[in-house]
mmCIF file of the C-alpha atoms, coordinates in Angstrom:
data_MODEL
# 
_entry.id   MODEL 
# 
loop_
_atom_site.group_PDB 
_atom_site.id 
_atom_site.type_symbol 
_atom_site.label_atom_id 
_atom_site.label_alt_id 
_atom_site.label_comp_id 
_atom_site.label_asym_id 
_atom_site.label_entity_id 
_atom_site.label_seq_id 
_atom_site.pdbx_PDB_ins_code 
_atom_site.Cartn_x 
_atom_site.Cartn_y 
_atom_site.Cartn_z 
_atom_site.occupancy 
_atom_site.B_iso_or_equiv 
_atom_site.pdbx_formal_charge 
_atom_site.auth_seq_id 
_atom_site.auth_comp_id 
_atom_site.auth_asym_id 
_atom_site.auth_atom_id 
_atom_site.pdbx_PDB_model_num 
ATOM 1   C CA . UNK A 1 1   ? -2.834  0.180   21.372  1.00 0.00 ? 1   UNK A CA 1 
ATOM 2   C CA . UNK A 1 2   ? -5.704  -1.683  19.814  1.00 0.00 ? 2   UNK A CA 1 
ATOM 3   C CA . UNK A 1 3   ? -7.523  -1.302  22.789  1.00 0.00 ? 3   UNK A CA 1 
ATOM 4   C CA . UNK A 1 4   ? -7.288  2.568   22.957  1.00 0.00 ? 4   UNK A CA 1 
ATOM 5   C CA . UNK A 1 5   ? -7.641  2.754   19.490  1.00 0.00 ? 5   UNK A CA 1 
ATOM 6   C CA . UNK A 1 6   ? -11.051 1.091   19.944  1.00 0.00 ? 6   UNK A CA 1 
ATOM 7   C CA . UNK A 1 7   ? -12.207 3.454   22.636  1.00 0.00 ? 7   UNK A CA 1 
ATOM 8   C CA . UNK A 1 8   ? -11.116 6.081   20.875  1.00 0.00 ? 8   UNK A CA 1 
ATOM 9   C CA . UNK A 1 9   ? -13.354 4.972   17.937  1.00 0.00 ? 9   UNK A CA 1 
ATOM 10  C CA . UNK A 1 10  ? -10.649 5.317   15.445  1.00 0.00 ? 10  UNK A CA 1 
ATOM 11  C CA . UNK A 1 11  ? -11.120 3.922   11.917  1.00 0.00 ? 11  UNK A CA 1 
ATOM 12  C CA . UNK A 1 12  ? -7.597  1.790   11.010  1.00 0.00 ? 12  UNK A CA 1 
ATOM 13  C CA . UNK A 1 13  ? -5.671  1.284   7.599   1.00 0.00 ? 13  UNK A CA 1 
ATOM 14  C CA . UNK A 1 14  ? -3.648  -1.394  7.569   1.00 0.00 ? 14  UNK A CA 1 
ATOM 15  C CA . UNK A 1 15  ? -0.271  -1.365  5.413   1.00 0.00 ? 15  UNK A CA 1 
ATOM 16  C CA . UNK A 1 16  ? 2.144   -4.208  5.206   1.00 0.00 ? 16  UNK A CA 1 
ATOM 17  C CA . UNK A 1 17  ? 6.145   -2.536  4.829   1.00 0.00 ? 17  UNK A CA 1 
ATOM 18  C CA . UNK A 1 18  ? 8.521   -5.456  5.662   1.00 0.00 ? 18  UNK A CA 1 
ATOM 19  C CA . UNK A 1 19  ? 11.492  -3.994  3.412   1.00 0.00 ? 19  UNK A CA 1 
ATOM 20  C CA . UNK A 1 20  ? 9.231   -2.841  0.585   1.00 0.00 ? 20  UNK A CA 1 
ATOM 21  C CA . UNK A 1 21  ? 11.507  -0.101  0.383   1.00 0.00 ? 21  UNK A CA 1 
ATOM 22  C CA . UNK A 1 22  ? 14.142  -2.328  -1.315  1.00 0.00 ? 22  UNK A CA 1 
ATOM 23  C CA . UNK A 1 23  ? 14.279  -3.175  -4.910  1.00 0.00 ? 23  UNK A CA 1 
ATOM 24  C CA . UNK A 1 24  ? 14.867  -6.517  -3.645  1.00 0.00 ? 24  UNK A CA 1 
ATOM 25  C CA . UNK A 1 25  ? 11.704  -7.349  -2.134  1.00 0.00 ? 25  UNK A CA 1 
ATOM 26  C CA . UNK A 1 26  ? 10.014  -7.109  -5.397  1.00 0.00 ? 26  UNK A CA 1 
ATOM 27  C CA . UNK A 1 27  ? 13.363  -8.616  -7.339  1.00 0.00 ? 27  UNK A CA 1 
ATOM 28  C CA . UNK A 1 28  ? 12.305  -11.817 -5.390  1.00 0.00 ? 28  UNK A CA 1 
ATOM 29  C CA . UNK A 1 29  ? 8.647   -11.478 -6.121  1.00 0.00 ? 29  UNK A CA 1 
ATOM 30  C CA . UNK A 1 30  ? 8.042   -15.281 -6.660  1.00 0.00 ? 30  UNK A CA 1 
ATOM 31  C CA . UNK A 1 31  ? 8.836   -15.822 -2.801  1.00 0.00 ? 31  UNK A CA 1 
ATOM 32  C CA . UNK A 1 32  ? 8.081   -12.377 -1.009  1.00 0.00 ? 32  UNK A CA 1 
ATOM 33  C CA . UNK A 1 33  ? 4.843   -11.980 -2.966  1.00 0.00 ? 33  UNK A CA 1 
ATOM 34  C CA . UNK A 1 34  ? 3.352   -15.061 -1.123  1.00 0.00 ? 34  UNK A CA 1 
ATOM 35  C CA . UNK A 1 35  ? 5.168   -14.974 2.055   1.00 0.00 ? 35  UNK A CA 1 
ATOM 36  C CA . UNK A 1 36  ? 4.186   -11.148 2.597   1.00 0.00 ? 36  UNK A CA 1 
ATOM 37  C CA . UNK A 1 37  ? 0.521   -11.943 1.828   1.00 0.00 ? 37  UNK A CA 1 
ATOM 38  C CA . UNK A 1 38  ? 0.657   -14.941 4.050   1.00 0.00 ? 38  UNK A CA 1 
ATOM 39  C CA . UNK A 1 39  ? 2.160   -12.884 6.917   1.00 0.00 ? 39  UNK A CA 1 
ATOM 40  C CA . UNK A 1 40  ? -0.444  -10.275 6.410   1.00 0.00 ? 40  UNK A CA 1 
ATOM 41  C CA . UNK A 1 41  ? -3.217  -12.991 6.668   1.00 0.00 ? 41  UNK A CA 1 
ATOM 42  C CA . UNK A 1 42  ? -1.728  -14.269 9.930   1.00 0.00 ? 42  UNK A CA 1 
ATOM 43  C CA . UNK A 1 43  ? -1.345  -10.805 11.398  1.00 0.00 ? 43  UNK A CA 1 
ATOM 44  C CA . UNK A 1 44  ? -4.713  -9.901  9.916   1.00 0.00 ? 44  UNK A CA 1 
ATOM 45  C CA . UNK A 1 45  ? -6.314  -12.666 12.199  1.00 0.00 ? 45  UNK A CA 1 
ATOM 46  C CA . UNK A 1 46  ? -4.006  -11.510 15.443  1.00 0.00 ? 46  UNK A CA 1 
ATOM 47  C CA . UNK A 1 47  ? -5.367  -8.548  15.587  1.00 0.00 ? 47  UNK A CA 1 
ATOM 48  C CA . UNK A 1 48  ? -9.097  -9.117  14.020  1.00 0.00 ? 48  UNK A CA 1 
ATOM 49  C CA . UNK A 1 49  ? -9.206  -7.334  11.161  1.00 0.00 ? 49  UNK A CA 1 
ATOM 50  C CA . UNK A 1 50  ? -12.668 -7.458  9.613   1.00 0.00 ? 50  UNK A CA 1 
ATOM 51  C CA . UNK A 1 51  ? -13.239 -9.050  6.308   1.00 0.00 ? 51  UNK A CA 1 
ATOM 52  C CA . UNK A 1 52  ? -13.652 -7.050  2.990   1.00 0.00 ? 52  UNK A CA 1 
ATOM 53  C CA . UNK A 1 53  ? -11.089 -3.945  4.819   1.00 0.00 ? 53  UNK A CA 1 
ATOM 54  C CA . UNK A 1 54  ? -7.939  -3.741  3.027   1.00 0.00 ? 54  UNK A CA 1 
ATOM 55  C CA . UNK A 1 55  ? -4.397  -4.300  3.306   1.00 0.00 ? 55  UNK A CA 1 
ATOM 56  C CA . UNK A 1 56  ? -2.262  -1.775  1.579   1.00 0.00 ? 56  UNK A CA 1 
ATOM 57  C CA . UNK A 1 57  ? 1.435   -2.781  0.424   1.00 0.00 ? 57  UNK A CA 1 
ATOM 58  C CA . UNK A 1 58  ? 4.136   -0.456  -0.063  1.00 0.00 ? 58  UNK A CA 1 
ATOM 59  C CA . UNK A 1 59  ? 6.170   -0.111  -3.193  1.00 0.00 ? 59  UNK A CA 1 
ATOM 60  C CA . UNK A 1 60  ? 8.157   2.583   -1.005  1.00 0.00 ? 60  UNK A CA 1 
ATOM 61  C CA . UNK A 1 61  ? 10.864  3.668   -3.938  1.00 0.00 ? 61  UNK A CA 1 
ATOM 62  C CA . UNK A 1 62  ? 10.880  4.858   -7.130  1.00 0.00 ? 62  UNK A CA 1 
ATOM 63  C CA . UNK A 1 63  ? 11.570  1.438   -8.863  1.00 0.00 ? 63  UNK A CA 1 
ATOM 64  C CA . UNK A 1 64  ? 8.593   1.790   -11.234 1.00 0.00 ? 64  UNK A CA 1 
ATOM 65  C CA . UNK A 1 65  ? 8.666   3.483   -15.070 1.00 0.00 ? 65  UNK A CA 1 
ATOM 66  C CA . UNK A 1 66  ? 11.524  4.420   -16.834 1.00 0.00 ? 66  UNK A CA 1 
ATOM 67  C CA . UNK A 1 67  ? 13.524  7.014   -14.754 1.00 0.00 ? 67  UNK A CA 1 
ATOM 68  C CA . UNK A 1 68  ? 15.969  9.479   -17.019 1.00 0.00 ? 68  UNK A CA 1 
ATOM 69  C CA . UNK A 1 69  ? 19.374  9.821   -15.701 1.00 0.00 ? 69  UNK A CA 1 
ATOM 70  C CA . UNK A 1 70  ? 19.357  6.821   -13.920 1.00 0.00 ? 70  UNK A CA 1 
ATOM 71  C CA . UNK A 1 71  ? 20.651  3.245   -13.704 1.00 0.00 ? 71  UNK A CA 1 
ATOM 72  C CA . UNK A 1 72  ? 17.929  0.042   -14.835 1.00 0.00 ? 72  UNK A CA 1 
ATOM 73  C CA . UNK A 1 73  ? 15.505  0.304   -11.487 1.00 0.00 ? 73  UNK A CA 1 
ATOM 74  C CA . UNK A 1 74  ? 12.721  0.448   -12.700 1.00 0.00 ? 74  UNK A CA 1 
ATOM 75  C CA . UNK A 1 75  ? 11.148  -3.117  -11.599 1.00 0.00 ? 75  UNK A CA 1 
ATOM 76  C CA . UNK A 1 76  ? 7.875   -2.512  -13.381 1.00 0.00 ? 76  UNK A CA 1 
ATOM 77  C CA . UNK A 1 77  ? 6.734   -6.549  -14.595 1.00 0.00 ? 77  UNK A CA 1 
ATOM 78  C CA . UNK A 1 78  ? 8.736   -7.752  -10.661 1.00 0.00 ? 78  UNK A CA 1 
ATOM 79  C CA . UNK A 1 79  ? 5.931   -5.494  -9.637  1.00 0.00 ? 79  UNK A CA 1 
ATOM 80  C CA . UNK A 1 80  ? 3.641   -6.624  -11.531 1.00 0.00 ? 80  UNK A CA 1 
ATOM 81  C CA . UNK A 1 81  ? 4.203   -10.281 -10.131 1.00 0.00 ? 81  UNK A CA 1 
ATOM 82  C CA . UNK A 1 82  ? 5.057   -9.235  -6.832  1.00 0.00 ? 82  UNK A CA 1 
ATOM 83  C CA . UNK A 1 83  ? 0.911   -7.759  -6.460  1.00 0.00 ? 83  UNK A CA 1 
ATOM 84  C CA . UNK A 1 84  ? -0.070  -11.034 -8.826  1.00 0.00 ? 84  UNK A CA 1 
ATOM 85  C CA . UNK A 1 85  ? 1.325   -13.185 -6.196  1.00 0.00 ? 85  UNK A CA 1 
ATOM 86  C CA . UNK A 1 86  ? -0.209  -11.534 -3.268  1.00 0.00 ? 86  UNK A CA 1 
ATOM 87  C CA . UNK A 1 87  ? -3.628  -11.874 -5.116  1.00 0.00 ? 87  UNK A CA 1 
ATOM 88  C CA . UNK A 1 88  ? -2.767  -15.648 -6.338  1.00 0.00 ? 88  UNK A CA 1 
ATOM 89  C CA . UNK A 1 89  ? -2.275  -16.088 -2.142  1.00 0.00 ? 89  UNK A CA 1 
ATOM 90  C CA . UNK A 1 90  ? -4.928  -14.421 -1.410  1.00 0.00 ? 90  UNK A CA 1 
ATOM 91  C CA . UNK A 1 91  ? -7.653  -16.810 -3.421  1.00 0.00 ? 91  UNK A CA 1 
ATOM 92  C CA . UNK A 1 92  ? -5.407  -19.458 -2.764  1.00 0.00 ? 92  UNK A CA 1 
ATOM 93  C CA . UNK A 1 93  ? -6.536  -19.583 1.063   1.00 0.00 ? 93  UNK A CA 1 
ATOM 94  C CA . UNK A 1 94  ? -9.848  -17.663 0.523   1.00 0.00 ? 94  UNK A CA 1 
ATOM 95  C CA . UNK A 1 95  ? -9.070  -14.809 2.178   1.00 0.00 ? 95  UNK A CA 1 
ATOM 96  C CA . UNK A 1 96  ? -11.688 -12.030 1.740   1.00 0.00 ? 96  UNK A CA 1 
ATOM 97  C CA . UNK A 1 97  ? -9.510  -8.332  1.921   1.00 0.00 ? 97  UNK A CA 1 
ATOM 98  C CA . UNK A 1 98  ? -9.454  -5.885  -0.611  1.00 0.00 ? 98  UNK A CA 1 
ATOM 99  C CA . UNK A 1 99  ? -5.710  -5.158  -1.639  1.00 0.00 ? 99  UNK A CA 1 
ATOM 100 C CA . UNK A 1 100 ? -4.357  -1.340  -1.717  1.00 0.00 ? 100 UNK A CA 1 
ATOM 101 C CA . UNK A 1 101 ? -0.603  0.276   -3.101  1.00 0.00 ? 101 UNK A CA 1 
ATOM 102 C CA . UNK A 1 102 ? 1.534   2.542   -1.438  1.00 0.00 ? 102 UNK A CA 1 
ATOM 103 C CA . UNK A 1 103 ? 3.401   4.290   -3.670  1.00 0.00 ? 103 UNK A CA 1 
ATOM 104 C CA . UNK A 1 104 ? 4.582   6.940   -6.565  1.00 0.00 ? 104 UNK A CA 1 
ATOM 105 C CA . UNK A 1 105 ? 1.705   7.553   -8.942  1.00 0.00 ? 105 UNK A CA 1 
ATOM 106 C CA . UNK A 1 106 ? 3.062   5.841   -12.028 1.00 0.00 ? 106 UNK A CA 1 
ATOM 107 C CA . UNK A 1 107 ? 2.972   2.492   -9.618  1.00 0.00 ? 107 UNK A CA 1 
ATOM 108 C CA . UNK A 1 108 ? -0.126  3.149   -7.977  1.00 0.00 ? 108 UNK A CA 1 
ATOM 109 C CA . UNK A 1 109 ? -1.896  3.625   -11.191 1.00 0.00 ? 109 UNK A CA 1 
ATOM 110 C CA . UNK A 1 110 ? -0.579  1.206   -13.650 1.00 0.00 ? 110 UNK A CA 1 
ATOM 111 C CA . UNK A 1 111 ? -1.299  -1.325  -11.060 1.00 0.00 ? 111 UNK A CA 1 
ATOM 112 C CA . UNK A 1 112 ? -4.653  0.234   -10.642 1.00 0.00 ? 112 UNK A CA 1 
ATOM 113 C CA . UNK A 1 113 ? -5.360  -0.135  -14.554 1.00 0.00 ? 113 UNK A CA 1 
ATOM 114 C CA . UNK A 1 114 ? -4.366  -3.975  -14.544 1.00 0.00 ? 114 UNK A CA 1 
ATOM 115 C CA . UNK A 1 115 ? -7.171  -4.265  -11.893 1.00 0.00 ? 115 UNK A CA 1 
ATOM 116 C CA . UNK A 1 116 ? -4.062  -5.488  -9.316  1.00 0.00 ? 116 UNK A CA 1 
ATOM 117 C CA . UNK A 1 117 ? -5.325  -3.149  -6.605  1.00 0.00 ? 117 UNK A CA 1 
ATOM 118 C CA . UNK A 1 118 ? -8.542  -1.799  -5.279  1.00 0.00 ? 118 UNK A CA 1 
ATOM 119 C CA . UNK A 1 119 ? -7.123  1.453   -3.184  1.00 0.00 ? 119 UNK A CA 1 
ATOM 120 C CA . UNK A 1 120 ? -4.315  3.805   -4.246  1.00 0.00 ? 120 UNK A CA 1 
ATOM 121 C CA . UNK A 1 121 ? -2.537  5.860   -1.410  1.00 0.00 ? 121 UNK A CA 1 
ATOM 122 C CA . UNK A 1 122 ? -0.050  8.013   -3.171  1.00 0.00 ? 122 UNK A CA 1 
ATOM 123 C CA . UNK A 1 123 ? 3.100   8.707   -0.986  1.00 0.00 ? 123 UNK A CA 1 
ATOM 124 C CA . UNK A 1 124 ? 4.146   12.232  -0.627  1.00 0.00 ? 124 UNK A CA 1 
ATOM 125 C CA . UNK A 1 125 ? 7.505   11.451  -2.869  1.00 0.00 ? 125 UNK A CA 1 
ATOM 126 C CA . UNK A 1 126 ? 6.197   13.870  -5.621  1.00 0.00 ? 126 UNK A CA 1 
ATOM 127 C CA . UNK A 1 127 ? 9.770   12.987  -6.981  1.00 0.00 ? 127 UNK A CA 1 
ATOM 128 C CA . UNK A 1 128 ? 8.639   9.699   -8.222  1.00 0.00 ? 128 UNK A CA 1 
ATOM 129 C CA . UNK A 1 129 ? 7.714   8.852   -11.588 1.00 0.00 ? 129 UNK A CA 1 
ATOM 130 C CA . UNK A 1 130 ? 4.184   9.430   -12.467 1.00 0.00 ? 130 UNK A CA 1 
ATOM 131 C CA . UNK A 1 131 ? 3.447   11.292  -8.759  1.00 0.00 ? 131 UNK A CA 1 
ATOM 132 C CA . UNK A 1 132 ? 2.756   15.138  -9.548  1.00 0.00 ? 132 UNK A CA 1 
ATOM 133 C CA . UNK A 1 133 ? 0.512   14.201  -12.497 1.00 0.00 ? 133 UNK A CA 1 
ATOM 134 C CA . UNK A 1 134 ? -1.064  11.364  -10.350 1.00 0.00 ? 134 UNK A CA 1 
ATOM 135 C CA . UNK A 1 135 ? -1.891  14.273  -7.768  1.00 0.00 ? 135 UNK A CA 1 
ATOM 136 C CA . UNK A 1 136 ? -2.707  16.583  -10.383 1.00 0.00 ? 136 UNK A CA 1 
ATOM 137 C CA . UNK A 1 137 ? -5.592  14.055  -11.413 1.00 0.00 ? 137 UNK A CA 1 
ATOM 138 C CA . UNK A 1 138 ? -6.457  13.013  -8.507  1.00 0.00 ? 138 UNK A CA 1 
ATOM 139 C CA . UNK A 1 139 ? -5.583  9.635   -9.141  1.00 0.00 ? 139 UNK A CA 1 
ATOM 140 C CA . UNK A 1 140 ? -5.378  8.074   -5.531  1.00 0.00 ? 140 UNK A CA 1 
ATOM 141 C CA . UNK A 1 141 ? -7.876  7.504   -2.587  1.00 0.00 ? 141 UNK A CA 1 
ATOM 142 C CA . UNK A 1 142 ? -5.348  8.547   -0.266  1.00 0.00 ? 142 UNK A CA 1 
ATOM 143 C CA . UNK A 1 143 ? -2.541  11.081  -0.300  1.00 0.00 ? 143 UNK A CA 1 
ATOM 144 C CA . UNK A 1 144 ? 0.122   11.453  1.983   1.00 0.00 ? 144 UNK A CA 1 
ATOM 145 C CA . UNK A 1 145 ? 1.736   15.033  3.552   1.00 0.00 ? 145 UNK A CA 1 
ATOM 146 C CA . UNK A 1 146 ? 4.528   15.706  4.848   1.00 0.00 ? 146 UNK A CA 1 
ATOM 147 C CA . UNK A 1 147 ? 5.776   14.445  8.475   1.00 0.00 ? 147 UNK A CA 1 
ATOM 148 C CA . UNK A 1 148 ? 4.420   16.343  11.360  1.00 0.00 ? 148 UNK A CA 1 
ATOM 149 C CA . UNK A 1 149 ? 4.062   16.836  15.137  1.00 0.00 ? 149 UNK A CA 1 
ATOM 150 C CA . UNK A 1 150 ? 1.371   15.379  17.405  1.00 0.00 ? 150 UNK A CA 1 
ATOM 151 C CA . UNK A 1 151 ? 1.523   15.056  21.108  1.00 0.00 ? 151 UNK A CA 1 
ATOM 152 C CA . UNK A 1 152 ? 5.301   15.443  20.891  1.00 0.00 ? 152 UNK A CA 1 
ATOM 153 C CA . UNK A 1 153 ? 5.583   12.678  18.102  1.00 0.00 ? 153 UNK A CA 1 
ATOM 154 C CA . UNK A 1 154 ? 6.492   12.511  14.437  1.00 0.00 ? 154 UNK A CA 1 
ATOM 155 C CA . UNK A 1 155 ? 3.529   11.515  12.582  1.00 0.00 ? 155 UNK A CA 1 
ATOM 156 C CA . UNK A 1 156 ? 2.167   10.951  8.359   1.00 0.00 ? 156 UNK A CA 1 
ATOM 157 C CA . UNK A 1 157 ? -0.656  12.800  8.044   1.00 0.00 ? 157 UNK A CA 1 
ATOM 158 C CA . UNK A 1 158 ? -3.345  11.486  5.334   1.00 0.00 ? 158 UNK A CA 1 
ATOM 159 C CA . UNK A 1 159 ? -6.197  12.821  3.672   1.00 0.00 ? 159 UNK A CA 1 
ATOM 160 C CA . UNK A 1 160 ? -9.048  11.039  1.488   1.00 0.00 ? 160 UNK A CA 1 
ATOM 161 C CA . UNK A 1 161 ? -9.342  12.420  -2.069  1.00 0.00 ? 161 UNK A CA 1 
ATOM 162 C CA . UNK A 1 162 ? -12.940 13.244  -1.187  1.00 0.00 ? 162 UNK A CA 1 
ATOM 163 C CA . UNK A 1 163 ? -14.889 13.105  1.854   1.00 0.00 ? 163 UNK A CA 1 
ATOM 164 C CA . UNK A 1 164 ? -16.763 10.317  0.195   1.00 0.00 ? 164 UNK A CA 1 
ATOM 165 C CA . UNK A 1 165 ? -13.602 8.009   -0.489  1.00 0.00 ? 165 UNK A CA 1 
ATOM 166 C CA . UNK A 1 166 ? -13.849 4.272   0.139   1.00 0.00 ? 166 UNK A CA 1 
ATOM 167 C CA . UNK A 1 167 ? -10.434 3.085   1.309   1.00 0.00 ? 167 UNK A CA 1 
ATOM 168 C CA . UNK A 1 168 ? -10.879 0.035   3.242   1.00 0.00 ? 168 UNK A CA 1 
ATOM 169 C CA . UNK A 1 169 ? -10.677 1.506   6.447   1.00 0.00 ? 169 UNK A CA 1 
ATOM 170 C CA . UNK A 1 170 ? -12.454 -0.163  9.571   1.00 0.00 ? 170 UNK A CA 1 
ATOM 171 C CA . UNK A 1 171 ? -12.977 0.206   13.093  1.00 0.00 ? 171 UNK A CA 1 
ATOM 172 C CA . UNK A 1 172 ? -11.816 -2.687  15.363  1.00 0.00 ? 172 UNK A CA 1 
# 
């Protein structure tokens, strides 16, 4: 694929999901936090990923903000640590990437605000906390639609919040 994808002159996003749609993941922030980032930084070299491009991490739930009607999963500080360890990681072996959320917009932009993440990519769960406002604003590089078909296969279409948008994108 990375071949094609060169020929083709496609720009890439990276975007690491191992499980980040688990309250878990970020439950056990002291340990995924620096194992994710580590894994990233070893795929990251794999595949030869440029410096200063960025590597998005989901927070693929609504475990962020207070959430009426239901039960304590809101995970805002494990979140919190879980981007603060990924950062601490980062410097830690001098890697030179940019760091991006995936996520509902209360997530994206509180993390955003504590200058945790460069890039915001709001997911198209408008259900989670903060998400229609975030839209609303246009508080996100990146926004996510709905599935759709391409050449036969389900895809996530994207678009950039302007055509101007720095997101950390690169070509290979």
């Amino acid at each position: 694929e990375v071949v094609l994808l060169r020929e083709l002159g496609f720009r890439l996003l990276v975007i690491f999901q191992h499980n980040n749609n688990k309250s878990s993941t970020f439950e056990n922030w002291k340990t995924r936090g620096p194992e994710d980032a580590a894994r990233c930084l070893e795929l990251s070299g794999i595949f030869g990923q440029p410096e200063n491009s960025a590597i998005y991490f989901g927070v693929d739930g609504d475990f962020f903000g207070n959430i009426p009607g239901y039960p304590a999963t809101h995970l805002s500080e494990e979140i919190f640590g879980y981007f603060d360890e990924i950062l601490n990681t980062f410097s830690r072996l001098n890697a030179k990437y940019k760091v991006g959320v995936y996520g509902g917009g209360a997530c994206i932009n509180a993390l955003k605000k504590r200058s945790l993440v460069d890039f915001r990519w709001l997911s198209h769960s408008h259900g989670f906390v903060g998400s229609k406002n975030a839209f609303l604003a246009g508080e996100y590089e990146i926004e996510q639609y709905l599935p759709g078909q391409c050449g036969g296969r389900s895809i996530d279409f994207n678009n950039f919040r302007s055509e101007s948008s720095v997101v950390g994108d690169f070509s290979l």
